XYZ file of C-alpha atoms in Angstrom:
779
model
C 24.185 -8.908 29.911
C 24.010 -6.465 26.997
C 21.597 -7.060 24.156
C 23.010 -9.308 21.410
C 21.937 -10.093 17.832
C 22.313 -13.710 16.734
C 21.857 -14.048 12.963
C 21.495 -16.799 10.383
C 21.816 -15.562 6.790
C 20.968 -17.910 3.911
C 21.462 -17.071 0.226
C 21.334 -19.408 -2.782
C 22.288 -18.539 -6.353
C 23.248 -21.982 -7.628
C 20.548 -24.662 -7.826
C 20.515 -28.210 -9.275
C 19.606 -28.781 -12.910
C 15.947 -28.101 -13.556
C 15.802 -25.061 -11.270
C 16.777 -21.665 -12.622
C 19.793 -20.063 -10.969
C 19.572 -16.628 -9.363
C 22.104 -13.804 -9.337
C 21.653 -11.680 -6.252
C 21.072 -13.965 -3.269
C 24.685 -14.455 -2.171
C 25.260 -10.719 -2.513
C 22.213 -10.126 -0.288
C 23.849 -12.215 2.416
C 27.113 -10.310 2.091
C 25.346 -6.940 2.220
C 23.351 -7.843 5.320
C 26.457 -9.304 6.964
C 28.289 -6.019 6.336
C 25.415 -4.037 7.819
C 25.244 -6.176 10.954
C 28.984 -6.086 11.621
C 29.466 -2.360 10.926
C 26.284 -0.530 11.887
C 25.040 -2.887 14.599
C 28.539 -3.997 15.742
C 27.547 -7.674 15.755
C 30.579 -9.935 16.367
C 31.455 -12.257 13.510
C 30.898 -15.277 15.771
C 27.236 -14.279 16.200
C 26.536 -14.519 12.458
C 26.282 -17.772 10.494
C 26.230 -17.411 6.695
C 25.141 -20.334 4.501
C 25.425 -19.785 0.747
C 24.859 -21.966 -2.301
C 25.743 -25.642 -1.635
C 26.228 -24.950 2.100
C 22.611 -23.869 2.346
C 21.242 -27.390 2.190
C 18.419 -28.777 4.265
C 20.566 -30.445 6.887
C 22.817 -27.406 7.450
C 19.934 -24.932 7.717
C 18.118 -27.057 10.295
C 21.365 -27.598 12.170
C 22.084 -23.854 12.242
C 18.672 -23.185 13.807
C 19.377 -25.694 16.555
C 23.062 -25.104 17.255
C 23.675 -21.468 16.325
C 20.470 -19.517 16.865
C 19.768 -21.243 20.157
C 22.831 -19.469 21.633
C 20.615 -16.416 22.117
C 19.597 -15.368 25.629
C 16.670 -13.486 27.114
C 16.485 -9.966 25.655
C 18.537 -10.850 22.561
C 17.251 -10.753 18.964
C 17.363 -13.782 16.690
C 17.464 -12.698 13.042
C 16.921 -15.145 10.165
C 17.244 -13.885 6.584
C 16.630 -15.986 3.474
C 17.309 -15.007 -0.140
C 16.463 -17.615 -2.752
C 13.622 -19.326 -4.543
C 10.256 -19.613 -2.841
C 7.613 -22.063 -3.883
C 4.584 -24.036 -2.830
C 3.898 -27.742 -2.847
C 0.995 -30.099 -2.323
C 0.330 -30.621 1.385
C -0.629 -33.910 3.051
C -4.338 -34.232 3.731
C -3.693 -33.904 7.471
C -2.682 -30.247 6.855
C -5.693 -29.333 4.717
C -7.537 -27.792 7.662
C -4.715 -25.203 7.848
C -4.331 -24.741 4.078
C -7.606 -24.188 2.171
C -5.759 -24.454 -1.150
C -4.094 -27.690 0.040
C -0.650 -26.128 -0.470
C 2.410 -25.488 1.684
C 4.517 -22.388 1.212
C 8.157 -23.421 1.016
C 11.742 -22.222 0.719
C 13.797 -24.004 -1.942
C 17.125 -24.913 -0.375
C 20.253 -25.881 -2.299
C 19.414 -29.593 -2.347
C 15.615 -29.342 -2.271
C 15.193 -30.275 -5.925
C 18.023 -32.801 -6.094
C 17.081 -36.481 -6.178
C 15.274 -37.284 -2.921
C 15.357 -33.654 -1.782
C 12.624 -31.792 0.082
C 11.586 -28.161 0.177
C 11.792 -26.424 3.555
C 8.090 -26.016 4.383
C 6.603 -23.225 6.451
C 5.232 -25.832 8.840
C 8.789 -27.030 9.498
C 9.976 -23.483 10.100
C 7.158 -23.106 12.651
C 8.530 -26.027 14.671
C 12.090 -24.667 14.609
C 10.850 -21.301 15.852
C 9.006 -23.051 18.672
C 12.255 -24.755 19.667
C 13.813 -21.284 20.087
C 11.150 -20.040 22.523
C 13.123 -21.141 25.632
C 15.841 -18.622 24.703
C 13.298 -15.817 25.428
C 14.836 -13.879 22.539
C 12.872 -11.825 20.011
C 12.420 -13.665 16.704
C 12.670 -11.636 13.473
C 12.484 -13.199 9.994
C 13.163 -11.570 6.617
C 12.217 -13.654 3.572
C 13.242 -12.375 0.125
C 11.533 -15.024 -1.965
C 8.250 -15.673 -3.713
C 5.732 -17.414 -1.473
C 3.696 -19.081 -4.206
C 3.804 -19.725 -7.903
C 0.204 -18.819 -8.701
C 1.232 -15.997 -11.020
C 4.171 -16.098 -13.433
C 5.775 -13.398 -15.455
C 7.599 -13.860 -18.725
C 10.359 -11.949 -20.440
C 8.079 -8.952 -20.904
C 8.590 -7.773 -17.326
C 8.775 -4.004 -17.170
C 12.330 -3.786 -15.856
C 13.507 -7.231 -16.972
C 14.210 -8.448 -13.446
C 14.585 -12.090 -12.528
C 12.073 -13.480 -10.033
C 12.620 -15.763 -7.074
C 9.880 -18.313 -7.646
C 9.815 -21.893 -8.822
C 6.756 -24.112 -8.539
C 7.134 -27.705 -7.376
C 5.111 -30.351 -9.106
C 4.319 -33.858 -8.015
C 2.464 -35.794 -5.363
C 1.942 -34.876 -1.742
C 4.739 -35.333 0.749
C 4.069 -37.805 3.493
C 3.501 -36.514 7.002
C 6.619 -38.428 8.114
C 8.820 -36.251 5.887
C 8.222 -33.066 7.910
C 11.168 -32.345 10.203
C 12.118 -35.852 11.248
C 8.543 -37.004 11.630
C 7.583 -34.260 14.116
C 3.960 -34.018 13.003
C 3.393 -37.765 12.538
C 4.668 -38.311 16.083
C 2.383 -35.553 17.369
C -0.597 -37.150 15.648
C 0.301 -40.565 17.041
C 0.690 -39.348 20.632
C -2.129 -36.772 20.872
C -4.524 -37.802 18.134
C -4.530 -34.291 16.661
C -2.333 -32.026 14.592
C -1.394 -28.499 15.630
C 0.996 -26.090 13.935
C 2.818 -24.042 16.582
C 2.620 -20.237 16.448
C 5.028 -18.350 18.671
C 5.679 -14.598 19.053
C 7.730 -13.489 16.064
C 7.814 -10.998 13.193
C 7.913 -12.006 9.525
C 8.841 -9.515 6.809
C 8.184 -10.918 3.363
C 9.212 -9.611 -0.034
C 5.776 -9.794 -1.643
C 2.215 -10.981 -1.257
C 1.257 -14.595 -1.805
C 0.447 -14.099 -5.480
C 3.302 -11.797 -6.496
C 6.899 -12.366 -7.481
C 9.968 -11.321 -5.502
C 12.312 -9.713 -8.002
C 16.019 -9.062 -8.417
C 17.609 -5.753 -9.375
C 19.931 -5.042 -12.264
C 22.727 -4.803 -9.697
C 22.352 -8.505 -8.814
C 20.676 -8.054 -5.468
C 17.224 -8.831 -4.168
C 14.858 -5.892 -4.614
C 13.335 -6.338 -1.159
C 16.703 -6.954 0.529
C 18.115 -3.829 -1.091
C 15.117 -1.765 -0.006
C 15.437 -3.118 3.530
C 19.129 -2.206 3.668
C 18.378 1.277 2.355
C 15.770 1.750 5.079
C 18.214 0.616 7.764
C 20.607 3.531 7.271
C 19.141 4.887 10.513
C 19.992 2.330 13.238
C 17.472 3.922 15.635
C 14.482 3.409 13.306
C 11.614 1.306 14.632
C 10.193 -1.752 12.880
C 7.230 0.149 11.424
C 9.461 2.879 9.963
C 11.958 0.430 8.492
C 9.312 -1.653 6.812
C 7.338 1.323 5.542
C 10.483 2.857 4.021
C 11.364 -0.456 2.360
C 7.902 -0.551 0.784
C 8.268 3.035 -0.445
C 11.728 2.416 -1.926
C 10.411 -0.587 -3.866
C 7.677 1.590 -5.340
C 10.130 4.367 -6.191
C 12.483 1.934 -7.884
C 9.632 0.679 -10.094
C 9.168 -2.825 -8.665
C 5.676 -4.268 -8.867
C 5.731 -6.194 -5.601
C 4.108 -5.380 -2.290
C 6.079 -6.466 0.788
C 4.163 -7.638 3.817
C 4.766 -7.825 7.530
C 2.975 -9.922 10.133
C 3.455 -9.660 13.899
C 2.499 -12.966 15.540
C 1.352 -13.457 19.105
C 1.857 -9.862 20.209
C 5.357 -9.283 18.860
C 6.189 -5.675 19.727
C 7.000 -3.684 16.561
C 6.968 -0.359 18.424
C 10.684 -0.786 19.151
C 13.932 -0.082 17.346
C 14.782 -2.560 14.610
C 16.781 -5.557 15.911
C 18.093 -3.758 19.001
C 14.522 -3.667 20.389
C 15.175 -0.461 22.301
C 12.038 1.526 23.253
C 10.878 4.435 21.089
C 10.528 7.865 22.610
C 7.318 9.886 22.411
C 4.985 7.008 21.512
C 1.488 8.260 22.240
C -0.496 6.368 24.844
C -4.255 6.193 24.263
C -7.091 6.480 26.776
C -8.702 3.305 28.108
C -12.226 3.412 29.526
C -14.970 1.084 30.793
C -18.503 1.224 29.334
C -21.393 -1.258 29.573
C -19.342 -4.151 30.867
C -16.501 -3.791 28.352
C -13.057 -2.157 28.414
C -12.231 -0.034 25.350
C -9.169 1.705 23.983
C -9.643 4.942 22.045
C -7.796 3.582 19.003
C -9.220 1.638 16.058
C -8.815 0.511 12.465
C -8.520 4.028 11.093
C -5.540 4.657 13.397
C -3.881 1.485 12.106
C -4.826 -1.195 14.648
C -4.600 -4.616 13.004
C -8.096 -6.015 12.405
C -7.040 -9.671 12.291
C -8.111 -10.902 15.719
C -6.643 -14.335 14.913
C -3.287 -12.627 15.544
C -4.407 -10.208 18.267
C -2.476 -7.062 19.047
C -1.258 -6.766 22.640
C -0.933 -3.631 24.717
C 0.730 -2.401 27.882
C -1.496 -0.551 30.342
C -0.414 2.342 32.567
C -2.084 4.481 35.195
C -3.080 7.799 33.639
C -1.147 9.731 36.276
C 1.940 7.489 35.966
C 2.470 6.601 32.276
C 5.949 5.168 32.871
C 5.251 2.059 34.993
C 3.565 -0.875 33.207
C 0.713 -2.256 35.315
C -0.165 -5.198 33.095
C -1.014 -6.421 29.613
C -4.118 -6.868 27.520
C -5.102 -8.111 24.074
C -7.371 -6.475 21.510
C -10.284 -8.782 20.789
C -12.449 -6.585 18.563
C -11.494 -3.667 16.326
C -13.959 -0.950 15.334
C -13.043 1.976 13.055
C -12.378 4.306 16.011
C -11.876 2.079 19.052
C -10.940 -1.438 20.135
C -12.246 -3.847 22.773
C -9.755 -5.153 25.344
C -9.464 -8.325 27.396
C -6.906 -8.428 30.204
C -4.244 -11.119 30.477
C -2.501 -10.540 33.802
C -4.197 -7.463 35.152
C -7.418 -6.724 37.032
C -8.240 -3.033 36.443
C -10.433 -1.009 38.751
C -13.421 0.438 36.893
C -13.158 3.612 38.961
C -9.562 4.320 37.856
C -8.286 5.944 34.656
C -5.746 4.168 32.418
C -3.821 4.669 29.208
C -2.455 2.001 26.905
C 0.291 1.535 24.349
C -0.202 -1.110 21.666
C 2.545 -3.372 20.361
C 1.806 -3.234 16.651
C 0.407 -0.727 14.143
C -0.736 -2.452 10.946
C -1.207 0.757 8.925
C 2.024 2.673 8.547
C 2.063 6.449 9.057
C 1.794 8.512 5.893
C 5.319 9.038 4.545
C 5.926 12.628 3.467
C 9.203 13.701 1.922
C 10.686 16.880 3.353
C 13.370 19.006 1.698
C 14.669 22.552 1.398
C 15.597 25.132 4.037
C 17.073 23.152 6.929
C 16.049 25.459 9.824
C 12.437 25.373 8.583
C 12.627 21.582 8.322
C 13.798 21.378 11.909
C 10.939 23.560 13.138
C 8.317 21.501 11.291
C 9.806 18.211 12.499
C 9.960 19.448 16.094
C 6.328 20.554 15.933
C 5.240 17.201 14.495
C 7.142 15.377 17.232
C 5.549 17.577 19.886
C 2.105 16.701 18.520
C 2.917 13.005 19.137
C 0.925 12.006 16.077
C 1.083 8.459 14.712
C -0.497 9.566 11.424
C 2.508 11.192 9.689
C 6.220 10.544 9.384
C 8.647 12.911 7.618
C 11.587 11.565 5.593
C 14.432 13.662 4.201
C 15.725 11.350 1.464
C 12.400 10.628 -0.195
C 12.262 12.771 -3.360
C 9.510 10.737 -5.060
C 7.115 10.386 -2.133
C 3.375 10.561 -2.779
C 3.427 13.825 -0.832
C 6.331 16.208 -0.234
C 6.880 19.235 1.987
C 9.127 21.910 0.489
C 10.656 24.281 3.050
C 11.788 27.845 2.437
C 12.896 30.568 4.852
C 9.747 31.465 6.775
C 7.572 29.251 4.506
C 6.527 25.622 3.970
C 4.415 24.164 1.152
C 2.836 20.698 0.871
C 2.597 19.217 -2.650
C 1.102 16.120 -4.224
C 4.172 14.182 -5.333
C 2.742 12.821 -8.588
C 0.625 15.653 -9.956
C 2.724 18.488 -8.531
C -0.475 20.086 -7.209
C 0.119 22.421 -4.287
C -2.139 21.325 -1.457
C -1.480 23.966 1.182
C 1.204 26.356 2.318
C 2.110 28.558 5.261
C 3.841 31.940 5.237
C 5.290 32.448 8.670
C 6.733 30.011 11.176
C 4.985 31.077 14.354
C 3.410 28.521 16.651
C 0.021 28.755 14.942
C 1.580 28.427 11.485
C 3.586 25.330 12.358
C 0.699 23.624 14.118
C -1.493 24.472 11.144
C 0.916 22.738 8.759
C 1.110 19.697 11.035
C -2.693 19.580 11.067
C -2.727 19.853 7.260
C -0.467 16.795 6.986
C -2.585 14.925 9.538
C -5.703 15.876 7.551
C -4.260 14.247 4.420
C -3.207 11.149 6.376
C -6.553 10.853 8.110
C -8.382 11.209 4.781
C -6.311 8.432 3.236
C -7.049 6.136 6.152
C -10.774 6.749 5.794
C -10.380 6.064 2.091
C -8.757 2.677 2.754
C -10.871 1.722 5.782
C -12.056 -1.877 5.675
C -12.629 -4.894 7.876
C -10.915 -7.840 6.130
C -12.756 -10.501 8.097
C -16.305 -9.430 8.970
C -18.767 -11.892 10.453
C -21.450 -10.470 8.169
C -21.543 -11.112 4.421
C -20.488 -7.933 2.573
C -22.024 -9.118 -0.696
C -25.466 -8.750 0.915
C -25.117 -4.963 1.093
C -24.241 -2.808 -1.911
C -23.556 0.827 -2.621
C -24.666 1.579 -6.188
C -23.667 4.635 -8.230
C -26.177 5.851 -10.823
C -25.976 8.706 -13.313
C -29.195 10.507 -14.229
C -29.448 11.538 -17.870
C -32.758 13.256 -18.430
C -35.323 10.426 -18.538
C -32.908 7.533 -18.038
C -30.599 6.185 -15.365
C -27.199 4.601 -16.003
C -25.675 2.301 -13.393
C -21.889 2.562 -13.221
C -19.244 0.205 -11.775
C -17.597 1.087 -8.415
C -14.684 2.916 -10.082
C -15.939 5.109 -12.899
C -14.604 7.864 -15.119
C -17.137 10.126 -16.834
C -16.111 12.418 -19.674
C -18.344 15.472 -19.610
C -17.927 19.245 -19.314
C -21.428 19.645 -17.894
C -22.860 19.288 -14.415
C -23.644 15.630 -13.718
C -26.408 14.424 -11.426
C -25.720 11.144 -9.632
C -27.418 9.156 -6.916
C -26.029 6.703 -4.415
C -28.349 3.820 -3.626
C -28.002 1.439 -0.704
C -29.351 -2.085 -1.186
C -29.229 -4.603 1.656
C -30.347 -8.204 2.121
C -28.962 -8.502 5.646
C -31.888 -9.898 7.585
C -31.341 -8.094 10.853
C -31.286 -4.552 12.159
C -28.519 -2.687 10.364
C -27.072 0.823 10.445
C -25.576 2.587 7.462
C -23.345 5.653 7.294
C -22.642 7.216 3.915
C -19.490 9.347 3.922
C -18.226 11.645 1.190
C -14.453 12.010 0.703
C -13.797 15.015 -1.491
C -10.665 15.866 -3.447
C -9.836 18.727 -1.063
C -9.490 16.090 1.723
C -12.780 16.918 3.403
C -14.730 14.120 5.107
C -18.483 14.628 5.316
C -21.158 12.349 6.707
C -23.911 12.568 4.083
C -26.501 10.296 5.667
C -27.040 8.109 8.715
C -29.534 5.420 7.772
C -31.010 2.402 9.532
C -33.119 -0.644 8.728
C -34.818 -2.493 11.559
C -35.212 -6.223 10.857
C -36.174 -5.315 7.315
C -34.665 -8.177 5.335
C -34.482 -6.875 1.759
C -33.952 -3.144 2.077
C -33.227 -0.319 -0.361
C -32.642 3.389 0.019
C -33.031 5.471 -3.133
C -33.229 9.135 -4.064
C -32.225 10.311 -0.564
C -28.616 10.393 -1.694
C -28.865 12.385 -4.948
C -26.070 14.911 -5.516
C -24.714 17.124 -8.295
C -21.041 16.867 -9.258
C -19.078 19.136 -11.561
C -15.600 20.271 -12.601
C -14.437 23.724 -11.588
C -14.263 26.130 -14.512
C -10.463 26.413 -14.454
C -9.837 22.701 -13.881
C -9.723 19.688 -16.163
C -10.710 16.992 -13.649
C -12.592 16.330 -10.433
C -12.733 13.320 -8.104
C -15.533 12.142 -5.844
C -15.428 9.167 -3.491
C -18.145 7.742 -1.287
C -17.725 5.266 1.555
C -20.564 3.219 3.015
C -20.014 1.801 6.497
C -22.414 -1.013 7.392
C -22.686 -1.921 11.065
C -24.806 -3.897 13.448
C -24.559 -0.984 15.898
C -25.391 2.693 16.119
C -23.634 4.415 13.252
C -22.842 7.521 15.274
C -19.732 5.723 16.477
C -18.193 6.316 13.072
C -18.983 10.001 12.630
C -15.765 11.882 11.982
C -16.211 15.035 9.927
C -13.232 16.906 8.577
C -13.063 20.267 6.813
C -11.211 20.366 3.513
C -8.057 22.250 2.563
C -7.946 25.405 0.479
C -5.975 23.739 -2.279
C -3.119 25.824 -3.648
C -3.430 28.591 -1.046
C -1.020 29.902 1.572
C -2.236 30.555 5.102
C -1.019 33.434 7.239
C -1.898 33.382 10.964
C -2.153 36.585 12.955
C -2.840 34.947 16.291
C -1.285 32.024 18.085
C -4.204 29.594 17.836
C -3.687 25.928 17.113
C -4.745 26.218 13.474
C -6.906 23.279 12.450
C -7.170 21.659 15.845
C -10.902 22.324 16.053
C -11.639 21.127 12.538
C -12.617 17.568 13.477
C -15.379 16.223 15.615
C -16.000 12.703 16.873
C -19.149 11.388 18.542
C -18.829 8.166 20.513
C -21.736 5.869 21.230
C -21.172 3.398 24.086
C -23.434 0.723 22.562
C -21.069 -0.267 19.705
C -19.835 -3.799 20.253
C -20.346 -5.952 17.174
C -19.529 -6.144 13.479
C -18.933 -3.776 10.543
C -17.682 -3.610 6.964
C -17.350 -1.036 4.185
C -18.293 -0.526 0.534
C -16.734 2.165 -1.674
C -17.432 3.827 -5.009
C -15.358 6.508 -6.708
C -16.071 8.838 -9.586
C -13.643 10.816 -11.731
C -14.954 13.585 -13.974
C -12.858 14.660 -16.958
C -13.744 17.678 -19.077
C -14.215 16.964 -22.791
C -12.551 19.701 -24.798
C -13.423 19.279 -28.461
C -14.976 17.007 -31.023
C -12.816 15.233 -33.606
C -14.410 14.801 -37.022
C -13.240 12.756 -40.025
C -11.406 15.530 -41.867
C -7.754 15.012 -42.873
C -7.294 18.698 -43.506
C -8.313 19.834 -40.028
C -6.255 20.101 -36.814
C -7.533 19.852 -33.237
C -5.535 21.531 -30.461
C -6.801 21.811 -26.861
C -6.290 25.273 -25.352
C -3.114 25.825 -23.315
C -1.617 22.566 -24.578
C 1.425 21.564 -26.634
C -0.360 18.812 -28.593
C -2.309 18.922 -31.857
C -4.279 15.982 -33.286
C -4.498 16.008 -37.075
C -7.800 15.015 -38.607
C -8.101 11.396 -39.770
C -10.025 10.213 -42.805
C -12.322 7.926 -40.777
C -11.821 8.369 -37.025
C -14.278 10.448 -35.021
C -14.823 11.093 -31.309
C -13.956 13.573 -28.569
C -10.583 14.736 -27.285
C -9.668 15.583 -23.679
C -6.623 15.709 -21.405
C -6.314 14.062 -17.993
C -3.802 13.103 -15.336
C -1.893 9.843 -15.367
C -3.124 8.829 -11.935
C -6.184 8.709 -9.756
C -6.228 10.604 -6.485
C -8.033 7.566 -5.089
C -5.665 4.873 -6.313
C -2.204 6.119 -7.219
C -0.206 2.890 -7.034
C -0.465 1.544 -10.641
C 0.529 4.845 -12.235
C 3.144 5.463 -9.547
C 4.737 2.102 -10.337
C 4.765 2.931 -14.050
C 6.176 6.435 -13.589
C 8.909 5.256 -11.240
C 9.806 2.412 -13.599
C 10.107 4.909 -16.449
C 12.402 7.091 -14.347
C 14.694 4.112 -13.808
C 15.280 4.134 -17.565
C 15.620 7.932 -17.697
C 12.303 8.112 -19.560
C 9.698 10.737 -18.726
C 6.034 11.258 -19.618
C 5.331 14.543 -21.381
C 3.177 17.155 -19.651
C 0.703 18.208 -22.336
C -0.113 21.623 -20.790
C 1.752 24.903 -20.848
C 0.183 25.993 -17.533
C 1.157 24.962 -14.000
C -1.154 21.945 -14.066
C 0.240 18.542 -15.015
C -1.762 16.397 -17.433
C 0.111 13.565 -19.118
C -2.656 11.628 -20.864
C -4.395 12.352 -24.158
C -7.766 10.623 -23.987
C -9.914 9.942 -27.036
C -13.525 9.084 -26.150
C -16.677 8.040 -27.998
C -14.432 6.753 -30.769
C -15.829 5.369 -33.968
C -13.998 3.538 -36.760
C -11.001 2.731 -34.541
C -10.011 -0.134 -36.821
C -9.346 2.398 -39.609
C -6.212 3.618 -37.778
C -3.454 1.475 -39.324
C 0.180 1.664 -40.382
C -1.014 2.660 -43.850
C -3.505 5.210 -42.484
C -2.080 6.435 -39.149
C -3.389 9.051 -36.734
C -0.861 11.888 -36.612
C 0.078 13.937 -33.554
C 2.135 17.141 -33.511
C 3.876 18.360 -30.344
C 5.470 21.710 -29.701
C 8.519 19.993 -28.261
C 12.234 19.965 -29.071
C 14.127 16.653 -29.043
C 17.880 16.185 -28.986
C 19.294 13.797 -31.657
C 19.433 10.694 -29.446
C 15.899 11.156 -28.084
C 12.559 9.947 -29.364
C 8.924 10.086 -28.306
C 6.974 6.893 -27.752
C 3.176 6.834 -27.640
C 1.859 4.149 -25.300
C -1.250 3.005 -23.489
C -1.262 1.643 -19.948
C -4.395 0.396 -18.220
C -2.822 -0.994 -15.058
C -1.156 -4.178 -16.272
C 0.473 -4.054 -19.724
C 2.102 -1.419 -21.890
C 1.061 -1.245 -25.552
C 3.079 0.930 -27.916
C 1.158 2.842 -30.581
C 3.878 4.662 -32.468
C 6.986 6.823 -32.157
C 8.634 9.940 -33.562
C 8.369 10.346 -37.314
C 10.244 13.626 -37.542
C 11.550 16.430 -35.350
C 12.206 19.777 -36.989
C 12.638 23.066 -35.188
C 10.271 23.170 -32.254
C 7.794 20.599 -33.642
C 7.868 16.821 -33.297
C 5.434 14.565 -35.161
C 4.293 11.023 -34.374
C 2.216 8.572 -36.383
C -0.032 6.233 -34.376
C -0.346 3.024 -36.357
C -2.948 1.474 -34.031
C -5.149 2.311 -31.041
C -5.530 0.011 -28.021
C -8.809 0.721 -26.291
C -9.643 0.525 -22.600
C -10.479 -3.034 -21.406
C -13.758 -1.801 -19.868
C -14.790 0.510 -22.717
C -13.903 -0.156 -26.340
C -14.683 3.456 -27.318
C -11.880 4.975 -25.179
C -8.140 5.122 -25.844
C -5.769 6.773 -23.341
C -2.384 7.764 -24.751
C 0.718 8.688 -22.765
C 3.676 10.225 -24.592
C 7.072 9.310 -23.152
C 10.401 10.940 -23.985
C 13.687 9.089 -23.667
C 16.658 7.520 -25.401
C 15.638 5.245 -28.250
C 17.384 2.128 -26.894
C 15.724 2.509 -23.490
C 12.261 3.006 -24.947
C 12.618 -0.085 -27.129
C 12.749 -2.244 -23.990
C 9.342 -0.942 -22.892
C 7.486 -2.240 -25.907
C 5.156 -5.052 -24.935
C 6.222 -4.827 -21.301
C 3.855 -5.912 -18.540
C 3.767 -5.933 -14.764
């Protein structure tokens, strides 16, 4: 029988008194219904929609048992919920499964009526277990908040409603969970166990975030999911990654999550579960009594062994016929240990494997421009069978974008506009070179984010410390530091460990040109307290024609030989075009990887990052003086009391782009744009005042004046704001605009939360009524 989709769609706008109503949940249901019936050709009889009062506890449970159980082997069961999410106190019997003693719940239409109950995650687990005999794939999409630990008031950046409501009161009794299921289990077996079956859950946000609604009265996550599903052949990983990107581009401060339980296979097409072509199979080998797969955390293998990733195994000379299955029991940065479930491999044979779930999505790069060039690049990327990069045509605000011209292609940083690398010529070597450039960026980002979320060791017992050397003194800096200096800076990286066993340390430098360099391989044999100083002293500086520089250092701590983690990577020639005269494979030889067969235990990472910003000029208390950085459109007028230094910097960090990206995309939603303060090709949007003194003297009566060489139309204004990652503070707006000059008066300065002598100012242009809504906003 052909594959079928059996769906249950639940959406609730109207709630009982005492619970805030929502606006977009019923529309979510209608939109998903339309998608299923048109794009996926699902018959109307295969979809059950429950909205508002219909979506009560009894009807939802009934629909699970009488509608979804119609599915057969090979079908997909799809459950979508749009509505309030919450948490509630859990009975003591559940505390072993809930360290915070809370259940995550869905708030159904009658949950908060007299005598009503929330629909707890532990009840959903039982209903999913009841569907296992159908042998259908189970897919859940939850557009709701999962906890009420964080609330947001009316100052939200885009004024969206949120789908969260906390439940107060005493614990529920164990008898109240799904007709006494758990109390009966405890009575008959003497123990309590929450069932976990193979299924996929896509959630709108993390546990401590809010799921938000759009201005168009839809769920933000549901809308992003629908946008990502315009391609019916997309796999689960692509769909979810696109949904995450769309949320960021639309300015929503929520991070969707996905969890594949019990080996659910996400390397298939969304809902139809058809296989994906050209999925790379990795080598499997046997060393020192253990089977390994040549794929690890840096390639995106999920490191949570409590929900182990499964894999299919094939003979190397016959990669089409599945011989058996295995599970990944241990994940290292570059490889994973395998245990077999229904297969007894021969150590003398050669195998390849294909895993069922990639936790780290491929790097999304927007591609646009000359269509024939696009097609050549995409074909070359597909031929490389890389899981590191995925190209998307309708992604204009991606973190990275590839612009195609006839016989050319150029890769840019999406936020700064910096050109990373280009090719002139579309021969085989040129195209492979560009593919390797994109893979270099993706690989660098994965090294940057590499971590083991659940190490057996205690990460707090090993530290990577960044120190700045200033003549006779040393200054210890926090892990993420910005230094304002035009001079060469000498720093040292110190390793301190209290791990009382033999440990291995690898210190890796990640430079802003995407190079990866192993600086030191260090070891301590049963040393207990252990420190390494002075061996890791380096000089850092800003190039003469640049305003900024970034440096990042990653420490990998392992119980095994550190050579397993060595992966060096040459950097890019930023801003340059490459012309190949031969037909070599470009950057294919740029990386090297040394494998040590003894690696078998635990690891974790520590990271520090440093941003250097060039100070341009000193500001002195002189009302008659003006201070203008070279090649800029901004002038700071002297103030009667304020003194300090002036410099320009970018609005984002190369290391952590997300906060600024969220802000910039949210501004774009209101047709507001930060002003580039340079007249050159570089993009610097932030005026930074450092080493400030007498900040309190800047007032409405005695403002700090700025002059910009910028023309405004009558309905536009400039707003000066600060943004340090959480809340927007407004400092002032346009006083006058005459000819080509616009003046602002800053009536106050909000300093950086970690340094009261620094104020970072972003100037935003937009319509006055739109900018008013940003004042005091937070997210």
